[in-house]
Amino acid sequence: MTDYVIIGDGISGSSAAETLREEDPESSITVITDEGESLYNRILIKEHAKGKLPEAPISIHDEEWYEERDIDLSLNTHVTTVDPDEKIVHTHEGEDITYDKLLIATGGTPTQLPVDDSDAEGVHHFWTFQDARRIRESAEAAENGVIVGAGLLGIDFAAVCGAQGVEGKYLMRGDRWWRYALSGDGAEIMHEGMREKGVEPVFDSGVDHFETDADGQVTAAVDPNGERYECDFAGVAIGLTFNTEFLRGVGLEMNNGIVVDEFMQTNVDDIYAAGDITRFYDVLLDEEAQNGSWGSAKEQGRVAAVNMAADDEDEVFEWVSSYSITHFDFPFLSFGHPTLGDEHVERRYSDTEWRRIAIKDGKIVGGVLIGDLSPQRTLKQLMREQRDIGEQAEVLLEPSVEIDDLAPAQSQEQ
Ligand SMILES: Cc1cc2nc3c(=O)[nH]c(=O)nc-3n(C[C@H](O)[C@H](O)[C@H](O)COP(=O)(O)OP(=O)(O)OC[C@H]3O[C@@H](n4cnc5c(N)ncnc54)[C@H](O)[C@@H]3O)c2cc1C
């Protein structure tokens, strides 16, 4: 009987546990998480923070789910070290858990702003359900808010401010939101969306330091230009620091995340990794890539489990991810790796409709759609097929795009 140990009960760890039980019914499976609750929908916690969704629908697995599958779940348990020679996982309570095969699915922790008083009361980071509960409570009582971090998570804070009636200032470096993936035209639609929610984008800004009152509650953020923004609520989303500190000495290859191949194998025997924490070999891009999204993490967990159970390189991770934002009157979707292109084509169709496609070596590697998401199926399929777009990039900007609108793929063989 094989002993599988999974560290992390987020979507990647949980999907691996489910797959392992299906693939290897006789095995022993242990899932360890330092959170106090089993798998919940991390994507939906923002709706809770906005005050729109009660707690119940956010939970995905109750403890019975694990019992029914004979999966041993350890809540509130932090893994402190891993011994790859003895194949033992050590926990903060001094427990030693042996494994035959180990999956690391520990994700990341929001990075704290390296400025004074970034740990003040009222300054929030957003990752766990507990964070969402605190954010909700704090936003409900707040009048003014400040948001830092012009990316996909920062905008969730802007939406929380909007939904909770907090007058928000969104302090950004540079001249626009998500400047690595959006041009001025695309970003302007997002800025208008924020303004309609009562959140004002502030450009060429950021936080130099926070100010607090005598009780340690945040009262203002001061930006590098010396501008002072009063706030009793602040949301910081400047990136993730991957949870790898417990892996010191294990000998895993790291490169801002754990390096895995397309089978989710690390360089250390019988240790796999899945989810946000991986820097994986992307077979579509033909290079290492990283991806912080729910669907990708779930699929990586499943593929890792298939290969762990097979004790072989049975299945390759091949995936086009997507990440949508539903806070505004118009839909928004980013797919693939929109920041990686060496060439881009884009078009604005109306005040709320815009499209940009990132192309690398003649192939689609990602894109952003605002307003009309209908081309996503075709664009993702072209990316999956690694179709050479050649001179046809402008066709991808036609209001409606079908696979048949493009000339057939050139044969690779000459
Ligand atoms: C507010 C918010 C909104 C999001 N919105 C979207 C969205 O709209 N679309 C989308 O695709 N993605 C979204 N994401 C991202 C998505 O949720 C993540 O990509 C996904 O959940 C990653 O899953 P994971 O299993 O890799 O890691 P995680 O979900 O981070 O799980 C890792 C788990 O491991 C635990 N852990 C870490 N270290 C240890 C240790 N040493 N011992 C024991 N346990 C440990 C952690 O506590 C955590 O529970 C959002 C994320 C957040 C926070």
Short mmCIF file of C-alpha atoms and ligand atoms in Angstrom, two decimals:
data_model
loop_
_atom_site.label_atom_id
_atom_site.label_comp_id
_atom_site.label_asym_id
_atom_site.label_seq_id
_atom_site.Cartn_x
_atom_site.Cartn_y
_atom_site.Cartn_z
CA MET A 1 0.00 0.00 0.00
CA THR A 2 1.35 3.41 -0.97
CA ASP A 3 1.39 6.27 1.54
CA TYR A 4 0.60 9.59 -0.11
CA VAL A 5 1.04 12.84 1.79
CA ILE A 6 -0.27 16.14 0.44
CA ILE A 7 0.75 19.44 2.04
CA GLY A 8 -1.95 22.04 1.39
CA ASP A 9 -5.72 21.66 1.11
CA GLY A 10 -6.32 24.38 -1.45
CA ILE A 11 -7.79 23.44 -4.80
CA SER A 12 -4.58 21.82 -6.09
CA GLY A 13 -4.02 19.67 -2.99
CA SER A 14 -7.66 18.74 -2.70
CA SER A 15 -8.04 17.85 -6.35
CA ALA A 16 -4.93 15.66 -6.04
CA ALA A 17 -6.41 13.87 -3.01
CA GLU A 18 -9.65 13.18 -4.85
CA THR A 19 -7.81 11.86 -7.92
CA LEU A 20 -5.44 9.71 -5.85
CA ARG A 21 -8.36 8.02 -4.15
CA GLU A 22 -9.91 7.25 -7.54
CA GLU A 23 -6.65 6.05 -9.06
CA ASP A 24 -5.36 4.09 -6.08
CA PRO A 25 -8.31 2.92 -3.94
CA GLU A 26 -6.18 0.89 -1.51
CA SER A 27 -3.67 3.62 -0.67
CA SER A 28 -3.35 5.75 2.44
CA ILE A 29 -3.82 9.49 1.81
CA THR A 30 -3.03 12.25 4.30
CA VAL A 31 -3.80 15.91 3.62
CA ILE A 32 -2.22 18.50 5.90
CA THR A 33 -3.23 22.15 6.04
CA ASP A 34 -2.37 24.95 8.42
CA GLU A 35 -5.76 26.55 7.84
CA GLY A 36 -8.58 25.82 10.27
CA GLU A 37 -11.07 24.84 7.58
CA SER A 38 -11.13 22.37 4.73
CA LEU A 39 -11.33 23.31 1.05
CA TYR A 40 -13.42 26.39 0.24
CA ASN A 41 -13.76 28.42 -2.90
CA ARG A 42 -11.00 30.99 -2.74
CA ILE A 43 -12.43 32.75 -5.79
CA LEU A 44 -15.70 33.44 -3.97
CA ILE A 45 -14.30 34.87 -0.74
CA LYS A 46 -14.26 38.31 -2.37
CA GLU A 47 -18.05 38.10 -2.69
CA HIS A 48 -18.20 37.46 1.05
CA ALA A 49 -15.94 40.44 1.72
CA LYS A 50 -18.19 42.56 -0.48
CA GLY A 51 -21.05 41.62 1.83
CA LYS A 52 -22.89 39.84 -0.98
CA LEU A 53 -22.50 36.18 -0.12
CA PRO A 54 -23.04 34.35 3.17
CA GLU A 55 -20.47 31.81 4.31
CA ALA A 56 -22.18 28.54 3.40
CA PRO A 57 -21.88 28.46 -0.40
CA ILE A 58 -18.17 29.24 -0.21
CA SER A 59 -17.29 26.00 1.51
CA ILE A 60 -16.61 23.16 -0.95
CA HIS A 61 -15.72 20.15 1.22
CA ASP A 62 -16.90 19.49 4.73
CA GLU A 63 -14.96 17.08 6.93
CA GLU A 64 -17.32 14.24 5.98
CA TRP A 65 -16.10 14.50 2.39
CA TYR A 66 -12.67 13.33 3.58
CA GLU A 67 -14.08 10.65 5.87
CA GLU A 68 -16.20 9.19 3.07
CA ARG A 69 -13.07 8.83 0.95
CA ASP A 70 -10.92 7.59 3.79
CA ILE A 71 -8.64 10.60 3.47
CA ASP A 72 -6.93 11.63 6.68
CA LEU A 73 -7.28 15.43 7.01
CA SER A 74 -5.15 17.37 9.51
CA LEU A 75 -6.41 20.91 10.00
CA ASN A 76 -4.44 23.63 11.82
CA THR A 77 -1.24 21.70 11.19
CA HIS A 78 1.82 23.48 9.85
CA VAL A 79 4.53 21.43 8.18
CA THR A 80 7.87 22.68 9.47
CA THR A 81 10.39 20.47 7.64
CA VAL A 82 10.64 17.63 5.15
CA ASP A 83 13.32 14.94 5.28
CA PRO A 84 13.61 13.54 1.73
CA ASP A 85 16.08 10.78 2.73
CA GLU A 86 13.92 9.30 5.50
CA LYS A 87 10.76 10.39 3.62
CA ILE A 88 9.26 12.08 6.65
CA VAL A 89 7.21 15.24 7.02
CA HIS A 90 7.54 17.00 10.40
CA THR A 91 4.73 19.14 11.78
CA HIS A 92 4.75 22.02 14.27
CA GLU A 93 3.25 19.68 16.87
CA GLY A 94 6.25 17.37 16.65
CA GLU A 95 4.41 14.73 14.66
CA ASP A 96 6.37 12.73 12.05
CA ILE A 97 4.40 11.54 9.04
CA THR A 98 6.06 9.13 6.63
CA TYR A 99 5.36 9.14 2.91
CA ASP A 100 6.14 7.12 -0.18
CA LYS A 101 5.12 9.98 -2.41
CA LEU A 102 4.73 13.61 -1.40
CA LEU A 103 2.83 16.46 -3.07
CA ILE A 104 3.65 20.05 -2.16
CA ALA A 105 0.62 22.24 -2.84
CA THR A 106 1.27 25.09 -0.43
CA GLY A 107 0.61 28.12 -2.65
CA GLY A 108 1.68 31.53 -1.47
CA THR A 109 1.13 34.21 1.16
CA PRO A 110 0.44 37.83 0.21
CA THR A 111 3.59 39.93 0.25
CA GLN A 112 3.59 42.72 2.81
CA LEU A 113 4.49 46.23 1.72
CA PRO A 114 8.00 46.96 2.98
CA VAL A 115 6.97 50.31 4.50
CA ASP A 116 6.33 51.66 7.99
CA ASP A 117 3.10 50.56 9.65
CA SER A 118 2.08 48.15 6.91
CA ASP A 119 0.94 45.82 9.70
CA ALA A 120 -1.33 48.44 11.30
CA GLU A 121 -4.94 47.63 12.23
CA GLY A 122 -7.12 48.14 9.18
CA VAL A 123 -4.38 47.26 6.66
CA HIS A 124 -5.47 44.05 4.95
CA HIS A 125 -4.07 41.36 2.73
CA PHE A 126 -6.36 39.00 0.89
CA TRP A 127 -5.81 35.24 0.66
CA THR A 128 -7.82 33.20 3.15
CA PHE A 129 -11.45 32.99 4.19
CA GLN A 130 -10.36 34.41 7.54
CA ASP A 131 -8.89 37.41 5.70
CA ALA A 132 -12.23 37.87 3.91
CA ARG A 133 -14.14 37.86 7.19
CA ARG A 134 -11.84 40.52 8.63
CA ILE A 135 -11.97 42.59 5.45
CA ARG A 136 -15.75 42.50 5.44
CA GLU A 137 -15.98 43.63 9.06
CA SER A 138 -13.42 46.37 8.58
CA ALA A 139 -14.91 47.64 5.29
CA GLU A 140 -18.42 47.73 6.76
CA ALA A 141 -17.19 50.19 9.40
CA ALA A 142 -14.92 52.23 7.11
CA GLU A 143 -15.53 55.51 5.33
CA ASN A 144 -12.31 55.95 3.37
CA GLY A 145 -10.12 53.30 1.85
CA VAL A 146 -6.79 53.02 0.08
CA ILE A 147 -5.82 50.19 -2.25
CA VAL A 148 -2.31 49.32 -3.39
CA GLY A 149 -1.33 46.80 -6.06
CA ALA A 150 -2.55 47.32 -9.62
CA GLY A 151 -3.25 43.71 -10.53
CA LEU A 152 -5.97 41.08 -10.51
CA LEU A 153 -6.19 40.85 -6.71
CA GLY A 154 -5.97 44.58 -6.08
CA ILE A 155 -9.09 45.13 -8.12
CA ASP A 156 -10.97 42.81 -5.75
CA PHE A 157 -10.20 45.28 -2.96
CA ALA A 158 -11.54 48.09 -5.18
CA ALA A 159 -14.73 46.07 -5.65
CA VAL A 160 -15.01 45.53 -1.88
CA CYS A 161 -14.74 49.30 -1.33
CA GLY A 162 -17.36 49.90 -4.02
CA ALA A 163 -19.80 47.33 -2.62
CA GLN A 164 -19.34 48.44 1.00
CA GLY A 165 -19.74 52.16 0.29
CA VAL A 166 -16.13 52.94 1.16
CA GLU A 167 -14.76 55.94 -0.74
CA GLY A 168 -11.61 54.47 -2.24
CA LYS A 169 -8.36 55.79 -3.64
CA TYR A 170 -6.53 53.21 -5.74
CA LEU A 171 -2.85 54.16 -5.64
CA MET A 172 -0.92 52.78 -8.62
CA ARG A 173 2.57 52.94 -9.94
CA GLY A 174 2.70 54.14 -13.55
CA ASP A 175 -0.19 55.45 -15.56
CA ARG A 176 -2.63 52.55 -15.53
CA TRP A 177 -4.04 49.43 -13.92
CA TRP A 178 -2.30 46.11 -14.84
CA ARG A 179 0.14 47.88 -17.13
CA TYR A 180 1.92 44.63 -18.07
CA ALA A 181 -1.15 43.29 -19.85
CA LEU A 182 -3.27 46.32 -20.77
CA SER A 183 -2.63 49.33 -22.96
CA GLY A 184 -4.02 52.76 -22.07
CA ASP A 185 -7.21 52.05 -24.05
CA GLY A 186 -8.01 48.82 -22.23
CA ALA A 187 -7.04 50.20 -18.84
CA GLU A 188 -9.26 53.25 -19.31
CA ILE A 189 -12.32 51.00 -19.44
CA MET A 190 -11.27 49.47 -16.13
CA HIS A 191 -10.58 52.91 -14.61
CA GLU A 192 -14.08 54.04 -15.60
CA GLY A 193 -15.48 50.88 -14.03
CA MET A 194 -13.67 51.70 -10.79
CA ARG A 195 -14.90 55.31 -10.82
CA GLU A 196 -18.47 54.14 -11.26
CA LYS A 197 -18.02 52.13 -8.05
CA GLY A 198 -16.72 55.20 -6.20
CA VAL A 199 -13.04 54.22 -6.37
CA GLU A 200 -10.68 56.78 -7.88
CA PRO A 201 -7.47 55.55 -9.54
CA VAL A 202 -4.43 57.64 -8.61
CA PHE A 203 -1.50 57.26 -11.01
CA ASP A 204 2.29 57.54 -10.49
CA SER A 205 1.62 56.89 -6.84
CA GLY A 206 1.98 54.08 -4.27
CA VAL A 207 2.56 54.02 -0.52
CA ASP A 208 5.63 55.45 1.12
CA HIS A 209 4.27 54.83 4.62
CA PHE A 210 1.06 54.52 6.58
CA GLU A 211 0.04 56.69 9.51
CA THR A 212 -1.73 55.30 12.56
CA ASP A 213 -3.52 56.59 15.65
CA ALA A 214 -2.51 55.82 19.24
CA ASP A 215 -4.34 52.45 19.07
CA GLY A 216 -2.38 51.38 16.02
CA GLN A 217 -5.33 51.81 13.64
CA VAL A 218 -4.43 53.05 10.17
CA THR A 219 -5.49 56.65 9.55
CA ALA A 220 -3.75 57.55 6.30
CA ALA A 221 -1.44 56.45 3.52
CA VAL A 222 1.24 58.84 2.32
CA ASP A 223 2.47 58.28 -1.22
CA PRO A 224 6.04 58.80 -2.51
CA ASN A 225 5.04 62.26 -3.79
CA GLY A 226 4.08 63.30 -0.25
CA GLU A 227 0.34 63.21 -0.97
CA ARG A 228 -1.65 62.09 2.06
CA TYR A 229 -4.80 59.98 1.70
CA GLU A 230 -6.92 59.55 4.80
CA CYS A 231 -8.15 56.02 5.25
CA ASP A 232 -9.55 53.73 7.91
CA PHE A 233 -9.27 50.74 5.58
CA ALA A 234 -6.38 49.73 3.35
CA GLY A 235 -6.01 46.78 0.98
CA VAL A 236 -2.57 45.65 -0.11
CA ALA A 237 -2.17 43.20 -3.02
CA ILE A 238 1.34 43.53 -4.36
CA GLY A 239 2.02 39.86 -5.05
CA LEU A 240 2.56 36.47 -3.47
CA THR A 241 5.51 35.08 -1.56
CA PHE A 242 5.56 31.35 -2.15
CA ASN A 243 5.31 29.09 0.92
CA THR A 244 8.61 27.26 0.59
CA GLU A 245 10.40 28.12 3.86
CA PHE A 246 9.73 24.62 5.29
CA LEU A 247 11.60 23.09 2.33
CA ARG A 248 15.01 24.44 3.27
CA GLY A 249 17.61 21.71 2.88
CA VAL A 250 15.39 19.41 0.80
CA GLY A 251 17.43 20.09 -2.32
CA LEU A 252 14.50 21.11 -4.49
CA GLU A 253 15.24 23.25 -7.50
CA MET A 254 13.63 26.64 -6.95
CA ASN A 255 13.19 29.58 -9.25
CA ASN A 256 10.71 31.87 -7.53
CA GLY A 257 8.54 28.79 -6.95
CA ILE A 258 9.23 25.07 -7.14
CA VAL A 259 10.48 23.97 -10.55
CA VAL A 260 8.53 21.00 -11.93
CA ASP A 261 8.43 19.32 -15.31
CA GLU A 262 5.28 18.79 -17.37
CA PHE A 263 4.43 15.77 -15.17
CA MET A 264 4.57 17.90 -12.00
CA GLN A 265 7.69 16.10 -10.80
CA THR A 266 10.33 18.05 -8.92
CA ASN A 267 14.02 17.21 -9.19
CA VAL A 268 13.83 15.19 -5.93
CA ASP A 269 12.61 11.59 -6.16
CA ASP A 270 8.98 11.03 -5.17
CA ILE A 271 8.31 14.70 -4.50
CA TYR A 272 5.77 16.44 -6.75
CA ALA A 273 4.37 19.96 -6.64
CA ALA A 274 1.15 21.51 -7.96
CA GLY A 275 -0.76 24.80 -8.02
CA ASP A 276 0.35 28.39 -7.62
CA ILE A 277 3.64 27.35 -6.08
CA THR A 278 5.01 25.72 -9.23
CA ARG A 279 7.20 27.05 -11.97
CA PHE A 280 6.18 24.40 -14.46
CA TYR A 281 7.31 23.42 -17.90
CA ASP A 282 4.54 24.73 -20.15
CA VAL A 283 4.34 22.45 -23.18
CA LEU A 284 2.35 25.05 -25.14
CA LEU A 285 4.93 27.77 -24.60
CA ASP A 286 7.86 25.37 -24.69
CA GLU A 287 9.38 27.11 -21.68
CA GLU A 288 8.97 27.46 -17.93
CA ALA A 289 5.92 29.41 -16.84
CA GLN A 290 3.92 30.33 -13.78
CA ASN A 291 0.20 30.69 -13.28
CA GLY A 292 -1.91 31.87 -10.37
CA SER A 293 -5.38 30.69 -11.22
CA TRP A 294 -7.97 28.31 -9.86
CA GLY A 295 -8.51 26.16 -12.95
CA SER A 296 -4.82 25.69 -13.56
CA ALA A 297 -4.17 24.75 -9.91
CA LYS A 298 -6.99 22.21 -9.98
CA GLU A 299 -5.70 20.60 -13.16
CA GLN A 300 -2.10 20.53 -11.90
CA GLY A 301 -3.28 18.71 -8.77
CA ARG A 302 -5.16 16.18 -10.86
CA VAL A 303 -2.24 15.57 -13.26
CA ALA A 304 0.25 15.27 -10.39
CA ALA A 305 -1.98 12.66 -8.74
CA VAL A 306 -2.36 10.63 -11.92
CA ASN A 307 1.42 10.47 -12.29
CA MET A 308 1.99 9.77 -8.59
CA ALA A 309 -0.45 6.87 -8.65
CA ALA A 310 0.97 5.50 -11.90
CA ASP A 311 4.51 5.85 -10.59
CA ASP A 312 5.22 6.89 -14.13
CA GLU A 313 5.05 9.82 -16.53
CA ASP A 314 1.49 9.05 -17.57
CA GLU A 315 -0.05 12.44 -18.22
CA VAL A 316 1.26 15.83 -19.27
CA PHE A 317 -0.06 19.11 -17.88
CA GLU A 318 -1.33 21.05 -20.86
CA TRP A 319 -3.67 23.90 -20.06
CA VAL A 320 -4.87 27.31 -21.20
CA SER A 321 -5.87 29.15 -18.04
CA SER A 322 -8.45 31.87 -17.69
CA TYR A 323 -9.18 34.42 -15.01
CA SER A 324 -12.33 36.50 -15.08
CA ILE A 325 -13.47 39.58 -13.22
CA THR A 326 -17.16 40.10 -12.67
CA HIS A 327 -17.25 43.25 -10.55
CA PHE A 328 -18.32 45.65 -13.26
CA ASP A 329 -21.21 46.07 -15.68
CA PHE A 330 -18.96 44.63 -18.39
CA PRO A 331 -17.19 41.26 -18.24
CA PHE A 332 -13.40 40.90 -18.22
CA LEU A 333 -11.33 37.84 -19.02
CA SER A 334 -7.63 37.25 -19.18
CA PHE A 335 -6.42 33.97 -20.64
CA GLY A 336 -3.08 32.23 -21.07
CA HIS A 337 -0.07 34.45 -20.43
CA PRO A 338 -1.10 37.92 -21.62
CA THR A 339 2.10 39.53 -20.35
CA LEU A 340 4.48 37.26 -22.24
CA GLY A 341 3.99 38.26 -25.87
CA ASP A 342 6.69 39.77 -28.03
CA GLU A 343 3.99 41.24 -30.26
CA HIS A 344 0.44 42.42 -29.53
CA VAL A 345 -2.62 43.26 -31.54
CA GLU A 346 -5.49 45.15 -29.98
CA ARG A 347 -8.65 47.05 -30.77
CA ARG A 348 -11.16 49.13 -28.91
CA TYR A 349 -14.73 48.57 -30.09
CA SER A 350 -16.70 50.82 -27.73
CA ASP A 351 -16.51 52.50 -24.32
CA THR A 352 -16.74 49.09 -22.67
CA GLU A 353 -15.35 46.73 -25.26
CA TRP A 354 -11.70 46.03 -26.03
CA ARG A 355 -9.51 43.12 -27.01
CA ARG A 356 -5.78 42.48 -26.94
CA ILE A 357 -3.98 39.35 -28.03
CA ALA A 358 -0.41 38.51 -27.09
CA ILE A 359 1.63 36.65 -29.71
CA LYS A 360 5.04 35.06 -29.30
CA ASP A 361 7.02 33.50 -32.12
CA GLY A 362 3.91 33.81 -34.29
CA LYS A 363 1.62 31.93 -31.86
CA ILE A 364 -1.04 33.15 -29.45
CA VAL A 365 0.21 32.97 -25.85
CA GLY A 366 -2.60 34.84 -24.13
CA GLY A 367 -4.89 37.81 -24.21
CA VAL A 368 -7.38 40.04 -22.48
CA LEU A 369 -11.01 40.46 -23.49
CA ILE A 370 -13.18 43.23 -22.09
CA GLY A 371 -16.88 43.60 -22.80
CA ASP A 372 -17.37 40.73 -25.23
CA LEU A 373 -15.98 37.36 -24.16
CA SER A 374 -17.42 35.41 -27.08
CA PRO A 375 -14.09 35.03 -28.96
CA GLN A 376 -12.50 33.26 -25.99
CA ARG A 377 -13.35 29.75 -27.20
CA THR A 378 -11.71 30.28 -30.60
CA LEU A 379 -8.69 32.13 -29.22
CA LYS A 380 -8.02 29.49 -26.58
CA GLN A 381 -8.38 26.73 -29.13
CA LEU A 382 -5.87 28.45 -31.42
CA MET A 383 -3.51 28.75 -28.47
CA ARG A 384 -4.01 25.09 -27.56
CA GLU A 385 -3.32 24.06 -31.15
CA GLN A 386 -0.28 26.36 -31.21
CA ARG A 387 -1.53 27.56 -34.56
CA ASP A 388 0.93 29.75 -36.43
CA ILE A 389 -0.95 33.02 -36.85
CA GLY A 390 1.54 34.37 -39.37
CA GLU A 391 0.15 37.42 -41.15
CA GLN A 392 -3.37 36.85 -39.90
CA ALA A 393 -3.19 38.57 -36.52
CA GLU A 394 -5.68 41.26 -37.56
CA VAL A 395 -8.31 38.57 -38.25
CA LEU A 396 -8.24 37.86 -34.52
CA LEU A 397 -9.60 41.34 -33.94
CA GLU A 398 -12.72 40.91 -36.07
CA PRO A 399 -15.78 41.35 -33.85
CA SER A 400 -16.57 37.68 -34.25
CA VAL A 401 -13.76 35.15 -34.75
CA GLU A 402 -14.25 31.55 -35.76
CA ILE A 403 -11.53 29.00 -36.41
CA ASP A 404 -12.64 28.82 -40.05
CA ASP A 405 -11.89 32.53 -40.49
CA LEU A 406 -8.20 31.69 -40.39
CA ALA A 407 -6.24 29.92 -43.08
CA PRO A 408 -5.61 26.31 -42.07
CA ALA A 409 -2.48 25.54 -40.05
CA GLN A 410 0.60 25.01 -42.18
CA SER A 411 1.90 21.49 -42.07
CA GLN A 412 4.98 21.28 -39.85
CA GLU A 413 6.56 18.76 -42.21
CA GLN A 414 8.20 20.02 -45.37
C1 LIG B 1 -9.31 36.97 -3.22
C2 LIG B 1 -8.88 36.04 -4.33
C3 LIG B 1 -9.56 36.04 -5.54
C4 LIG B 1 -9.17 35.17 -6.56
N1 LIG B 1 -9.89 35.20 -7.72
C5 LIG B 1 -9.59 34.32 -8.69
C6 LIG B 1 -10.37 34.26 -9.88
O1 LIG B 1 -11.33 35.01 -10.07
N2 LIG B 1 -10.02 33.35 -10.84
C7 LIG B 1 -8.95 32.50 -10.67
O2 LIG B 1 -8.69 31.67 -11.55
N3 LIG B 1 -8.19 32.55 -9.55
C8 LIG B 1 -8.48 33.44 -8.57
N4 LIG B 1 -7.70 33.49 -7.44
C9 LIG B 1 -6.49 32.67 -7.38
C10 LIG B 1 -6.81 31.22 -6.99
O3 LIG B 1 -7.65 31.22 -5.88
C11 LIG B 1 -5.50 30.49 -6.73
O4 LIG B 1 -4.75 30.46 -7.91
C12 LIG B 1 -5.72 29.06 -6.23
O5 LIG B 1 -6.61 29.02 -5.16
C13 LIG B 1 -4.39 28.41 -5.88
O6 LIG B 1 -4.60 27.16 -5.31
P1 LIG B 1 -3.41 26.34 -4.64
O7 LIG B 1 -4.03 25.05 -4.21
O8 LIG B 1 -2.25 26.31 -5.53
O9 LIG B 1 -2.95 27.19 -3.37
P2 LIG B 1 -3.75 27.73 -2.12
O10 LIG B 1 -5.20 27.83 -2.39
O11 LIG B 1 -3.05 28.96 -1.67
O12 LIG B 1 -3.60 26.57 -1.02
C14 LIG B 1 -2.40 26.34 -0.35
C15 LIG B 1 -2.72 25.86 1.04
O13 LIG B 1 -1.53 25.37 1.67
C16 LIG B 1 -1.50 25.80 3.01
N5 LIG B 1 -0.11 25.77 3.49
C17 LIG B 1 0.91 26.60 3.10
N6 LIG B 1 2.07 26.26 3.73
C18 LIG B 1 1.76 25.20 4.55
C19 LIG B 1 2.53 24.43 5.46
N7 LIG B 1 3.85 24.63 5.64
N8 LIG B 1 1.90 23.45 6.17
C20 LIG B 1 0.57 23.20 5.96
N9 LIG B 1 -0.20 23.91 5.10
C21 LIG B 1 0.39 24.90 4.39
C22 LIG B 1 -2.08 27.19 2.92
O14 LIG B 1 -2.52 27.67 4.17
C23 LIG B 1 -3.23 26.96 1.95
O15 LIG B 1 -4.38 26.52 2.60
C24 LIG B 1 -8.07 34.33 -6.38
C25 LIG B 1 -7.37 34.33 -5.17
C26 LIG B 1 -7.77 35.18 -4.14
C27 LIG B 1 -7.03 35.17 -2.84
#
